[in-house]
mmCIF file of C-alpha atoms and ligand atoms in Angstrom:
data_model
loop_
_atom_site.group_PDB
_atom_site.id
_atom_site.type_symbol
_atom_site.label_atom_id
_atom_site.label_comp_id
_atom_site.label_asym_id
_atom_site.label_seq_id
_atom_site.Cartn_x
_atom_site.Cartn_y
_atom_site.Cartn_z
ATOM 1 C CA MET R 1 119.001 70.676 130.819
ATOM 2 C CA ARG R 2 121.726 67.947 130.452
ATOM 3 C CA ASN R 3 121.238 63.983 130.842
ATOM 4 C CA GLU R 4 123.396 62.219 132.593
ATOM 5 C CA LYS R 5 125.651 61.118 129.676
ATOM 6 C CA GLY R 6 126.088 65.115 128.988
ATOM 7 C CA SER R 7 124.232 64.814 125.559
ATOM 8 C CA LEU R 8 122.479 68.307 124.863
ATOM 9 C CA ILE R 9 118.842 67.990 124.840
ATOM 10 C CA ARG R 10 116.271 70.927 125.288
ATOM 11 C CA PRO R 11 115.192 72.552 127.130
ATOM 12 C CA VAL R 12 118.619 74.677 127.612
ATOM 13 C CA PRO R 13 118.047 77.210 130.162
ATOM 14 C CA LEU R 14 118.600 80.930 129.156
ATOM 15 C CA PRO R 15 121.289 82.705 130.933
ATOM 16 C CA ASN R 16 119.999 84.482 133.942
ATOM 17 C CA SER R 17 119.731 88.296 133.670
ATOM 18 C CA ALA R 18 118.081 90.905 135.733
ATOM 19 C CA SER R 19 117.825 93.555 132.768
ATOM 20 C CA ARG R 20 115.780 93.032 129.906
ATOM 21 C CA PRO R 21 117.000 93.259 125.755
ATOM 22 C CA VAL R 22 116.181 96.648 124.302
ATOM 23 C CA VAL R 23 115.254 94.919 120.670
ATOM 24 C CA THR R 24 112.624 92.535 120.584
ATOM 25 C CA PRO R 25 113.971 88.947 120.854
ATOM 26 C CA LEU R 26 113.453 87.186 117.965
ATOM 27 C CA SER R 27 111.529 83.930 118.954
ATOM 28 C CA PRO R 28 111.641 81.409 116.061
ATOM 29 C CA SER R 29 110.053 78.486 118.350
ATOM 30 C CA VAL R 30 107.306 76.727 116.869
ATOM 31 C CA VAL R 31 105.788 75.195 120.036
ATOM 32 C CA TYR R 32 105.267 76.587 123.291
ATOM 33 C CA ALA R 33 105.110 74.346 126.445
ATOM 34 C CA SER R 34 102.977 74.953 129.055
ATOM 35 C CA ASP R 35 103.293 73.914 132.715
ATOM 36 C CA THR R 36 100.061 71.834 133.579
ATOM 37 C CA PRO R 37 97.041 70.776 131.523
ATOM 38 C CA ASP R 38 95.098 73.201 133.587
ATOM 39 C CA MET R 39 97.239 76.148 132.517
ATOM 40 C CA LEU R 40 96.752 74.966 128.863
ATOM 41 C CA ASP R 41 93.015 75.262 129.408
ATOM 42 C CA ARG R 42 93.087 78.718 131.004
ATOM 43 C CA GLN R 43 95.153 79.611 127.762
ATOM 44 C CA TYR R 44 92.653 78.160 125.590
ATOM 45 C CA GLU R 45 89.538 79.827 127.458
ATOM 46 C CA GLY R 46 91.632 82.762 127.119
ATOM 47 C CA GLU R 47 91.999 83.372 130.763
ATOM 48 C CA LEU R 48 95.801 83.581 130.284
ATOM 49 C CA HIS R 49 97.492 84.812 127.389
ATOM 50 C CA GLY R 50 99.919 82.661 125.967
ATOM 51 C CA TYR R 51 101.391 80.906 122.689
ATOM 52 C CA THR R 52 100.725 77.257 121.688
ATOM 53 C CA TYR R 53 101.829 76.770 118.344
ATOM 54 C CA SER R 54 103.554 79.989 115.756
ATOM 55 C CA ARG R 55 100.831 79.099 113.115
ATOM 56 C CA GLU R 56 98.125 80.220 115.799
ATOM 57 C CA GLY R 57 100.769 83.299 116.573
ATOM 58 C CA HIS R 58 103.643 84.270 118.196
ATOM 59 C CA PRO R 59 105.242 87.338 119.611
ATOM 60 C CA ASN R 60 107.165 88.648 116.723
ATOM 61 C CA ALA R 61 103.915 88.864 114.510
ATOM 62 C CA ASP R 62 101.901 90.457 117.729
ATOM 63 C CA VAL R 63 104.361 93.107 117.939
ATOM 64 C CA VAL R 64 104.222 94.111 114.629
ATOM 65 C CA ALA R 65 100.508 93.763 114.543
ATOM 66 C CA GLY R 66 100.321 95.907 117.567
ATOM 67 C CA LEU R 67 102.499 99.037 115.737
ATOM 68 C CA LEU R 68 100.105 98.606 112.725
ATOM 69 C CA ASP R 69 97.093 98.812 114.890
ATOM 70 C CA ARG R 70 98.235 102.137 116.269
ATOM 71 C CA MET R 71 99.036 103.339 113.056
ATOM 72 C CA GLU R 72 95.523 102.677 111.514
ATOM 73 C CA ASN R 73 94.244 103.305 114.722
ATOM 74 C CA ALA R 74 92.418 99.925 114.253
ATOM 75 C CA PRO R 75 89.346 99.277 116.061
ATOM 76 C CA ASN R 76 90.295 95.419 116.439
ATOM 77 C CA PRO R 77 93.622 93.905 116.693
ATOM 78 C CA GLY R 78 94.998 92.974 113.403
ATOM 79 C CA VAL R 79 96.297 90.121 111.496
ATOM 80 C CA LEU R 80 99.517 89.775 110.255
ATOM 81 C CA THR R 81 100.223 87.315 107.253
ATOM 82 C CA SER R 82 103.073 86.228 105.196
ATOM 83 C CA SER R 83 102.331 88.514 102.383
ATOM 84 C CA GLY R 84 100.312 91.162 101.344
ATOM 85 C CA MET R 85 98.617 89.117 98.698
ATOM 86 C CA ALA R 86 98.058 86.742 101.630
ATOM 87 C CA ALA R 87 96.213 89.492 103.309
ATOM 88 C CA VAL R 88 94.161 90.181 100.203
ATOM 89 C CA SER R 89 93.367 86.495 100.042
ATOM 90 C CA ALA R 90 92.221 86.309 103.489
ATOM 91 C CA VAL R 91 89.570 88.747 103.040
ATOM 92 C CA LEU R 92 88.027 87.775 99.782
ATOM 93 C CA LEU R 93 88.637 83.624 100.237
ATOM 94 C CA GLY R 94 88.008 84.050 104.159
ATOM 95 C CA LEU R 95 84.975 85.984 104.025
ATOM 96 C CA LEU R 96 83.055 85.686 100.858
ATOM 97 C CA LYS R 97 81.461 82.624 99.721
ATOM 98 C CA ALA R 98 79.821 80.866 96.584
ATOM 99 C CA GLY R 99 76.892 83.305 95.004
ATOM 100 C CA ASP R 100 78.626 86.571 96.756
ATOM 101 C CA HIS R 101 79.477 89.248 94.494
ATOM 102 C CA VAL R 102 82.279 91.486 94.663
ATOM 103 C CA ILE R 103 83.399 95.012 93.121
ATOM 104 C CA GLY R 104 87.133 95.680 92.659
ATOM 105 C CA GLY R 105 88.670 98.977 91.314
ATOM 106 C CA ASN R 106 89.802 98.355 87.831
ATOM 107 C CA GLN R 107 93.501 99.244 88.519
ATOM 108 C CA LEU R 108 93.922 96.923 91.490
ATOM 109 C CA TYR R 109 97.419 95.245 92.349
ATOM 110 C CA GLY R 110 97.953 92.989 89.522
ATOM 111 C CA ARG R 111 97.768 89.796 91.627
ATOM 112 C CA SER R 112 94.706 91.334 93.288
ATOM 113 C CA LEU R 113 92.972 91.471 89.624
ATOM 114 C CA ARG R 114 94.002 88.139 88.911
ATOM 115 C CA MET R 115 92.340 86.804 91.907
ATOM 116 C CA MET R 116 89.159 88.794 91.129
ATOM 117 C CA SER R 117 89.209 87.772 87.342
ATOM 118 C CA GLU R 118 90.620 84.070 87.907
ATOM 119 C CA ASP R 119 90.129 82.748 91.358
ATOM 120 C CA LEU R 120 86.893 83.852 92.380
ATOM 121 C CA PRO R 121 84.906 83.066 89.766
ATOM 122 C CA ARG R 122 85.933 79.442 89.988
ATOM 123 C CA LEU R 123 84.693 79.224 93.585
ATOM 124 C CA GLY R 124 81.366 80.883 92.169
ATOM 125 C CA ILE R 125 82.063 84.279 93.831
ATOM 126 C CA GLU R 126 81.102 86.947 90.903
ATOM 127 C CA THR R 127 83.415 90.021 90.303
ATOM 128 C CA THR R 128 82.827 93.372 88.628
ATOM 129 C CA LEU R 129 85.450 96.019 88.130
ATOM 130 C CA ALA R 130 84.675 99.538 88.047
ATOM 131 C CA ASP R 131 86.564 102.646 88.133
ATOM 132 C CA PRO R 132 86.921 103.898 91.904
ATOM 133 C CA GLY R 133 87.301 107.551 91.158
ATOM 134 C CA ASP R 134 83.682 107.241 89.750
ATOM 135 C CA VAL R 135 80.826 106.457 92.211
ATOM 136 C CA GLN R 136 78.223 106.343 90.091
ATOM 137 C CA ALA R 137 80.268 103.588 88.146
ATOM 138 C CA VAL R 138 80.779 101.410 91.335
ATOM 139 C CA ARG R 139 76.921 101.944 92.173
ATOM 140 C CA ALA R 140 75.986 100.884 88.731
ATOM 141 C CA ALA R 141 78.118 97.762 89.299
ATOM 142 C CA LEU R 142 76.081 96.884 92.697
ATOM 143 C CA ARG R 143 73.950 94.037 92.896
ATOM 144 C CA PRO R 144 71.545 92.378 95.561
ATOM 145 C CA GLU R 145 74.550 89.943 96.193
ATOM 146 C CA THR R 146 77.216 92.542 96.388
ATOM 147 C CA ARG R 147 79.136 92.060 99.773
ATOM 148 C CA MET R 148 82.096 94.184 99.423
ATOM 149 C CA ILE R 149 83.984 96.684 97.319
ATOM 150 C CA LEU R 150 87.601 96.329 97.465
ATOM 151 C CA VAL R 151 89.647 99.465 96.372
ATOM 152 C CA GLU R 152 93.165 101.189 96.669
ATOM 153 C CA VAL R 153 93.284 104.822 97.359
ATOM 154 C CA VAL R 154 95.911 105.688 94.632
ATOM 155 C CA SER R 155 96.113 103.802 91.738
ATOM 156 C CA ASN R 156 99.207 101.887 90.526
ATOM 157 C CA PRO R 157 100.905 103.062 88.088
ATOM 158 C CA THR R 158 98.820 106.020 87.076
ATOM 159 C CA LEU R 159 98.433 107.521 90.547
ATOM 160 C CA ARG R 160 94.597 108.028 90.124
ATOM 161 C CA VAL R 161 92.816 108.945 93.379
ATOM 162 C CA ALA R 162 89.650 107.126 94.377
ATOM 163 C CA ASP R 163 86.670 108.935 95.652
ATOM 164 C CA MET R 164 87.089 107.368 99.115
ATOM 165 C CA VAL R 165 84.065 110.088 100.670
ATOM 166 C CA GLY R 166 81.784 109.007 98.171
ATOM 167 C CA LEU R 167 82.831 105.393 98.343
ATOM 168 C CA ALA R 168 82.277 105.513 102.313
ATOM 169 C CA ALA R 169 79.059 106.771 101.903
ATOM 170 C CA LEU R 170 77.757 104.613 99.086
ATOM 171 C CA ALA R 171 79.110 101.611 101.503
ATOM 172 C CA LYS R 172 76.972 102.874 104.491
ATOM 173 C CA GLU R 173 74.068 103.397 102.647
ATOM 174 C CA THR R 174 74.255 100.063 101.324
ATOM 175 C CA GLY R 175 75.672 97.900 103.825
ATOM 176 C CA VAL R 176 78.524 96.661 101.527
ATOM 177 C CA LEU R 177 81.779 96.323 103.064
ATOM 178 C CA LEU R 178 84.216 98.895 102.148
ATOM 179 C CA VAL R 179 87.581 97.158 102.068
ATOM 180 C CA VAL R 180 90.957 99.347 101.266
ATOM 181 C CA ASP R 181 94.429 98.338 100.354
ATOM 182 C CA ASN R 182 96.462 101.085 102.021
ATOM 183 C CA THR R 183 99.698 99.914 100.693
ATOM 184 C CA PHE R 184 100.424 102.724 98.698
ATOM 185 C CA THR R 185 98.904 105.670 100.786
ATOM 186 C CA THR R 186 100.230 104.014 104.247
ATOM 187 C CA PRO R 187 98.929 105.070 107.498
ATOM 188 C CA ARG R 188 100.636 108.378 107.533
ATOM 189 C CA ALA R 189 98.779 109.697 104.501
ATOM 190 C CA TYR R 190 95.447 108.166 104.556
ATOM 191 C CA GLN R 191 93.745 106.257 107.650
ATOM 192 C CA PRO R 192 91.025 104.476 105.675
ATOM 193 C CA PHE R 193 89.189 103.282 109.148
ATOM 194 C CA GLU R 194 88.839 107.088 110.076
ATOM 195 C CA HIS R 195 87.028 107.488 106.640
ATOM 196 C CA GLY R 196 84.515 104.694 106.763
ATOM 197 C CA ALA R 197 86.573 101.677 105.911
ATOM 198 C CA ASP R 198 85.213 98.393 107.031
ATOM 199 C CA ILE R 199 88.760 96.497 106.186
ATOM 200 C CA VAL R 200 92.078 97.963 106.147
ATOM 201 C CA ILE R 201 94.896 95.684 104.107
ATOM 202 C CA HIS R 202 98.708 96.289 103.668
ATOM 203 C CA SER R 203 101.464 94.878 101.928
ATOM 204 C CA VAL R 204 103.804 95.648 104.602
ATOM 205 C CA THR R 205 106.536 94.087 102.282
ATOM 206 C CA LYS R 206 106.621 97.704 100.522
ATOM 207 C CA LEU R 207 106.797 101.206 102.169
ATOM 208 C CA LEU R 208 106.495 99.846 105.631
ATOM 209 C CA ALA R 209 109.122 97.413 106.158
ATOM 210 C CA GLY R 210 110.721 99.646 103.687
ATOM 211 C CA HIS R 211 114.119 97.394 102.773
ATOM 212 C CA SER R 212 112.818 95.005 100.479
ATOM 213 C CA ASP R 213 114.230 92.147 102.355
ATOM 214 C CA VAL R 214 110.920 90.776 103.995
ATOM 215 C CA MET R 215 107.290 90.010 102.551
ATOM 216 C CA LEU R 216 104.631 90.750 104.892
ATOM 217 C CA GLY R 217 100.842 91.630 105.036
ATOM 218 C CA TYR R 218 98.339 92.888 107.239
ATOM 219 C CA VAL R 219 94.642 93.082 107.786
ATOM 220 C CA ALA R 220 92.082 94.277 110.220
ATOM 221 C CA ALA R 221 88.563 94.539 110.411
ATOM 222 C CA ARG R 222 85.995 97.009 112.262
ATOM 223 C CA ASP R 223 83.464 94.313 112.826
ATOM 224 C CA PRO R 224 84.843 91.949 115.818
ATOM 225 C CA ALA R 225 83.182 88.921 114.317
ATOM 226 C CA LEU R 226 84.536 89.500 110.662
ATOM 227 C CA ASN R 227 88.035 90.244 112.459
ATOM 228 C CA THR R 228 88.092 87.064 114.286
ATOM 229 C CA ARG R 229 86.828 85.380 111.023
ATOM 230 C CA LEU R 230 89.969 86.600 109.621
ATOM 231 C CA ARG R 231 92.197 85.640 112.213
ATOM 232 C CA VAL R 232 90.867 82.179 111.863
ATOM 233 C CA PHE R 233 91.309 81.771 108.311
ATOM 234 C CA THR R 234 94.672 82.907 108.220
ATOM 235 C CA VAL R 235 95.856 80.514 110.475
ATOM 236 C CA THR R 236 93.421 77.699 109.167
ATOM 237 C CA ALA R 237 94.670 78.414 105.722
ATOM 238 C CA GLY R 238 98.615 78.809 106.785
ATOM 239 C CA MET R 239 99.059 82.345 105.870
ATOM 240 C CA THR R 240 101.033 82.904 109.231
ATOM 241 C CA PRO R 241 104.304 85.111 108.932
ATOM 242 C CA SER R 242 107.781 83.740 109.733
ATOM 243 C CA PRO R 243 109.037 85.294 113.155
ATOM 244 C CA PHE R 244 112.110 86.283 111.375
ATOM 245 C CA ASP R 245 110.250 88.398 108.587
ATOM 246 C CA CYS R 246 107.997 90.022 111.389
ATOM 247 C CA TRP R 247 111.562 90.704 113.169
ATOM 248 C CA LEU R 248 112.980 92.474 110.103
ATOM 249 C CA ALA R 249 109.748 94.207 109.410
ATOM 250 C CA GLU R 250 109.732 95.537 112.975
ATOM 251 C CA ARG R 251 113.261 97.006 112.587
ATOM 252 C CA GLY R 252 112.592 98.210 109.097
ATOM 253 C CA MET R 253 109.262 100.165 110.452
ATOM 254 C CA LEU R 254 110.706 101.970 113.535
ATOM 255 C CA SER R 255 112.362 104.297 110.734
ATOM 256 C CA PHE R 256 109.128 104.258 108.902
ATOM 257 C CA ASP R 257 107.968 108.035 109.630
ATOM 258 C CA LEU R 258 111.338 109.312 108.450
ATOM 259 C CA ARG R 259 111.903 107.296 105.421
ATOM 260 C CA PHE R 260 108.395 108.592 104.486
ATOM 261 C CA GLU R 261 108.950 112.097 105.206
ATOM 262 C CA ARG R 262 112.133 111.928 103.049
ATOM 263 C CA CYS R 263 110.942 110.391 100.393
ATOM 264 C CA GLN R 264 107.847 112.071 99.835
ATOM 265 C CA GLN R 265 109.765 115.101 99.723
ATOM 266 C CA THR R 266 112.011 114.278 97.349
ATOM 267 C CA ALA R 267 108.995 112.719 95.133
ATOM 268 C CA MET R 268 107.648 116.227 94.815
ATOM 269 C CA LYS R 269 111.079 117.750 93.969
ATOM 270 C CA LEU R 270 111.592 115.107 91.437
ATOM 271 C CA ALA R 271 108.051 115.371 89.918
ATOM 272 C CA ASP R 272 108.724 119.342 89.371
ATOM 273 C CA ALA R 273 112.046 118.639 88.131
ATOM 274 C CA LEU R 274 110.878 116.333 85.660
ATOM 275 C CA GLY R 275 108.300 118.464 84.527
ATOM 276 C CA THR R 276 110.711 120.917 83.416
ATOM 277 C CA LEU R 277 113.001 118.428 81.309
ATOM 278 C CA LYS R 278 113.133 118.372 77.383
ATOM 279 C CA GLY R 279 111.950 114.630 76.502
ATOM 280 C CA VAL R 280 109.428 114.357 79.242
ATOM 281 C CA LYS R 281 105.952 114.292 77.644
ATOM 282 C CA ARG R 282 104.297 114.318 81.129
ATOM 283 C CA VAL R 283 104.714 113.763 84.798
ATOM 284 C CA ILE R 284 101.984 112.263 87.084
ATOM 285 C CA TYR R 285 101.673 113.298 90.713
ATOM 286 C CA PRO R 286 98.939 113.876 92.801
ATOM 287 C CA ALA R 287 100.614 117.045 94.531
ATOM 288 C CA ARG R 288 101.074 118.678 91.112
ATOM 289 C CA SER R 289 98.291 120.734 90.168
ATOM 290 C CA ASP R 290 98.057 119.591 86.579
ATOM 291 C CA HIS R 291 97.291 116.114 88.382
ATOM 292 C CA PRO R 292 93.350 115.206 87.148
ATOM 293 C CA ASP R 293 92.875 114.404 90.748
ATOM 294 C CA HIS R 294 94.692 117.017 92.337
ATOM 295 C CA ALA R 295 91.805 118.414 94.366
ATOM 296 C CA ARG R 296 90.807 115.225 95.659
ATOM 297 C CA ALA R 297 94.330 113.902 96.660
ATOM 298 C CA ALA R 298 94.697 117.340 98.567
ATOM 299 C CA GLU R 299 91.601 116.695 100.682
ATOM 300 C CA LEU R 300 92.315 113.195 101.409
ATOM 301 C CA LEU R 301 96.077 112.828 101.888
ATOM 302 C CA GLN R 302 96.692 115.948 104.122
ATOM 303 C CA ALA R 303 99.737 116.870 102.266
ATOM 304 C CA ARG R 304 101.074 113.591 102.936
ATOM 305 C CA TRP R 305 100.980 112.330 99.041
ATOM 306 C CA CYS R 306 103.135 109.698 98.433
ATOM 307 C CA ASN R 307 106.656 108.467 97.152
ATOM 308 C CA MET R 308 105.493 107.267 93.697
ATOM 309 C CA VAL R 309 106.019 109.511 90.519
ATOM 310 C CA SER R 310 105.024 108.447 86.986
ATOM 311 C CA PHE R 311 106.352 110.019 84.037
ATOM 312 C CA GLU R 312 106.134 109.346 80.208
ATOM 313 C CA LEU R 313 109.081 110.174 77.891
ATOM 314 C CA ASP R 314 108.830 111.064 74.753
ATOM 315 C CA GLY R 315 109.843 108.503 72.016
ATOM 316 C CA GLY R 316 109.371 104.267 71.835
ATOM 317 C CA ARG R 317 111.037 101.443 73.760
ATOM 318 C CA GLU R 318 114.289 102.797 72.318
ATOM 319 C CA ALA R 319 113.967 106.019 74.473
ATOM 320 C CA ALA R 320 113.113 103.285 77.617
ATOM 321 C CA ASN R 321 115.921 101.361 77.093
ATOM 322 C CA ALA R 322 118.614 104.391 76.927
ATOM 323 C CA PHE R 323 117.098 105.797 79.814
ATOM 324 C CA THR R 324 117.317 103.149 82.183
ATOM 325 C CA THR R 325 121.011 102.264 80.747
ATOM 326 C CA ALA R 326 121.696 105.663 81.766
ATOM 327 C CA ALA R 327 119.786 105.986 85.108
ATOM 328 C CA GLU R 328 122.671 105.079 87.007
ATOM 329 C CA GLY R 329 122.430 103.465 90.347
ATOM 330 C CA LEU R 330 118.751 103.478 90.139
ATOM 331 C CA SER R 331 117.458 99.531 90.052
ATOM 332 C CA PHE R 332 115.086 98.921 87.235
ATOM 333 C CA ALA R 333 113.215 96.239 89.454
ATOM 334 C CA PRO R 334 109.499 95.961 89.849
ATOM 335 C CA THR R 335 108.714 96.906 93.188
ATOM 336 C CA LEU R 336 108.234 99.809 95.526
ATOM 337 C CA GLY R 337 109.161 101.451 98.718
ATOM 338 C CA ASP R 338 112.864 100.144 99.099
ATOM 339 C CA VAL R 339 115.336 102.352 100.466
ATOM 340 C CA GLY R 340 116.758 103.040 97.122
ATOM 341 C CA THR R 341 114.966 104.376 94.057
ATOM 342 C CA THR R 342 113.250 101.767 92.075
ATOM 343 C CA LEU R 343 112.059 102.182 88.250
ATOM 344 C CA SER R 344 109.183 100.075 86.939
ATOM 345 C CA HIS R 345 108.230 99.844 83.196
ATOM 346 C CA PRO R 346 104.541 98.645 82.812
ATOM 347 C CA ALA R 347 104.799 98.103 79.049
ATOM 348 C CA SER R 348 107.481 95.353 79.821
ATOM 349 C CA SER R 349 105.980 94.112 82.971
ATOM 350 C CA SER R 350 103.152 94.531 84.906
ATOM 351 C CA HIS R 351 100.796 95.518 81.873
ATOM 352 C CA ARG R 352 102.671 93.240 79.361
ATOM 353 C CA ALA R 353 100.099 90.996 78.754
ATOM 354 C CA LEU R 354 97.569 94.169 77.176
ATOM 355 C CA THR R 355 97.435 94.685 74.060
ATOM 356 C CA ALA R 356 99.423 98.128 73.007
ATOM 357 C CA ALA R 357 96.020 99.689 72.131
ATOM 358 C CA ARG R 358 94.627 98.943 75.530
ATOM 359 C CA ARG R 359 97.966 100.063 77.193
ATOM 360 C CA LYS R 360 97.456 103.679 75.151
ATOM 361 C CA ALA R 361 94.150 103.901 76.535
ATOM 362 C CA LEU R 362 95.202 103.606 80.029
ATOM 363 C CA GLY R 363 98.050 106.249 79.393
ATOM 364 C CA MET R 364 100.900 103.679 79.272
ATOM 365 C CA SER R 365 102.937 104.058 76.290
ATOM 366 C CA GLU R 366 106.568 102.570 76.098
ATOM 367 C CA GLY R 367 107.896 105.633 77.338
ATOM 368 C CA PHE R 368 105.805 105.291 80.650
ATOM 369 C CA PHE R 369 107.767 104.821 83.903
ATOM 370 C CA ARG R 370 106.841 104.280 87.586
ATOM 371 C CA VAL R 371 109.114 105.779 89.985
ATOM 372 C CA SER R 372 109.352 104.468 93.651
ATOM 373 C CA VAL R 373 111.426 107.324 95.190
ATOM 374 C CA GLY R 374 113.930 106.268 97.738
ATOM 375 C CA LEU R 375 116.215 107.772 100.161
ATOM 376 C CA GLU R 376 119.069 109.119 98.082
ATOM 377 C CA ASP R 377 120.426 112.808 98.462
ATOM 378 C CA PRO R 378 117.435 114.620 96.370
ATOM 379 C CA ASP R 379 120.207 116.848 94.173
ATOM 380 C CA ILE R 380 122.033 113.823 93.534
ATOM 381 C CA LEU R 381 119.066 112.012 92.292
ATOM 382 C CA LEU R 382 117.856 114.702 90.263
ATOM 383 C CA ALA R 383 121.049 114.842 88.560
ATOM 384 C CA VAL R 384 120.714 111.289 87.518
ATOM 385 C CA PHE R 385 117.336 111.365 86.374
ATOM 386 C CA GLU R 386 118.242 114.817 83.986
ATOM 387 C CA ARG R 387 121.121 112.643 82.473
ATOM 388 C CA ALA R 388 118.851 109.924 81.936
ATOM 389 C CA VAL R 389 116.145 111.740 80.291
ATOM 390 C CA ASP R 390 118.996 113.648 78.281
ATOM 391 C CA ALA R 391 120.246 110.123 77.041
ATOM 392 C CA ALA R 392 116.629 108.934 76.149
ATOM 393 C CA VAL R 393 116.491 111.995 74.100
ATOM 394 C CA LYS R 394 119.412 111.198 72.303
ATOM 395 C CA ALA R 395 118.329 107.481 71.607
HETATM 396 C C1 PLP C 1 102.747 94.729 96.408
HETATM 397 C C2 PLP C 1 101.265 94.869 96.590
HETATM 398 C C3 PLP C 1 100.363 93.975 97.035
HETATM 399 C C4 PLP C 1 100.730 92.488 97.253
HETATM 400 O O1 PLP C 1 101.740 92.471 98.500
HETATM 401 P P1 PLP C 1 102.730 91.382 98.604
HETATM 402 O O2 PLP C 1 103.359 91.565 99.708
HETATM 403 O O3 PLP C 1 103.807 91.608 97.296
HETATM 404 O O4 PLP C 1 101.999 89.996 98.471
HETATM 405 C C5 PLP C 1 99.047 94.116 97.304
HETATM 406 N N1 PLP C 1 98.533 95.333 97.284
HETATM 407 C C6 PLP C 1 99.248 96.470 96.639
HETATM 408 C C7 PLP C 1 98.689 97.705 96.416
HETATM 409 C C8 PLP C 1 100.936 96.374 96.519
HETATM 410 O O5 PLP C 1 101.405 97.117 95.932
#
């Protein structure tokens, strides 16, 4: 509407169109206008669907959450959050209270571990870390106050596979909530809700959005009351994602299936190729028969495996430096799930705070690398790795 002096003021009417856009429109509006107080009332009462204020929800978030709900076969509509860690935080801070106890996998994502070891105890929530591949160890950590078990299906960066069947049975037997961070596996390799999980978390930032240009998270719960509590807590705590990030994530996710198929096929080729190279001490990939959890991975992951390959070079830091220098075109960057292949070196990044002896015990020497395989031509990628490993051998 133009006022009489012709100055511009909202609302500017949208051009009329009998046809609709094919692409989801980006809706950056923070506020939504209603026609009357009666209409707004009916909206709050749930009789009409509508948005009010974008921290409480907006169309771009609902579109992406809807895609994830379908991929995960979620029993209730999930909540989108501003990052994967916001989703982890929503579960831990939004559902637990002082006096509760939570068991976490001992190789969780670094910030999840930090939340378990630093932040929850400060709030009076006790935590224990246990090996999710060993149900007896998790059982031994149970207490009368234990409320939840938080695990990842495939651990980072050593790619060990959790005993999901055993953990689901333990959770069912004891009434403890099983919370699964499904970021690494993605819903195409593993669907936690189909296997007894109570809550599923994603860092959409990684493979799902897939272009390293958006941070986003997702969480959904089986129990409707818990699902509602998660939604209310994320709104109260301001964990809501921005419409533009959701819009970008939707765009990325539409090609997820193709990207995932391609990069996990290349990952398998790369793992096998690395296994034949002089200068490579060992290769870790769950599809390989020499992987310690191969049988379990084969059962859980339905031959979808993952796009992550870890390996260990002979030699120390010098070999590692020579490797990244020679790995032309690959980003030495600590993330995963990008369109391009990325390398991470735990000894200098995610695990740098540990002593060398502790890293050695975890199998992460100076020669240890984690590869997130991208969409490059597999033959070209393999050639780059061959040259880079060769440079490491000569260093
Ligand atoms: C990256 C990651 C997270 C955190 O997600 P952000 O989007 O970076 O906040 C949580 N869990 C796993 C397994 C991750 O890889």
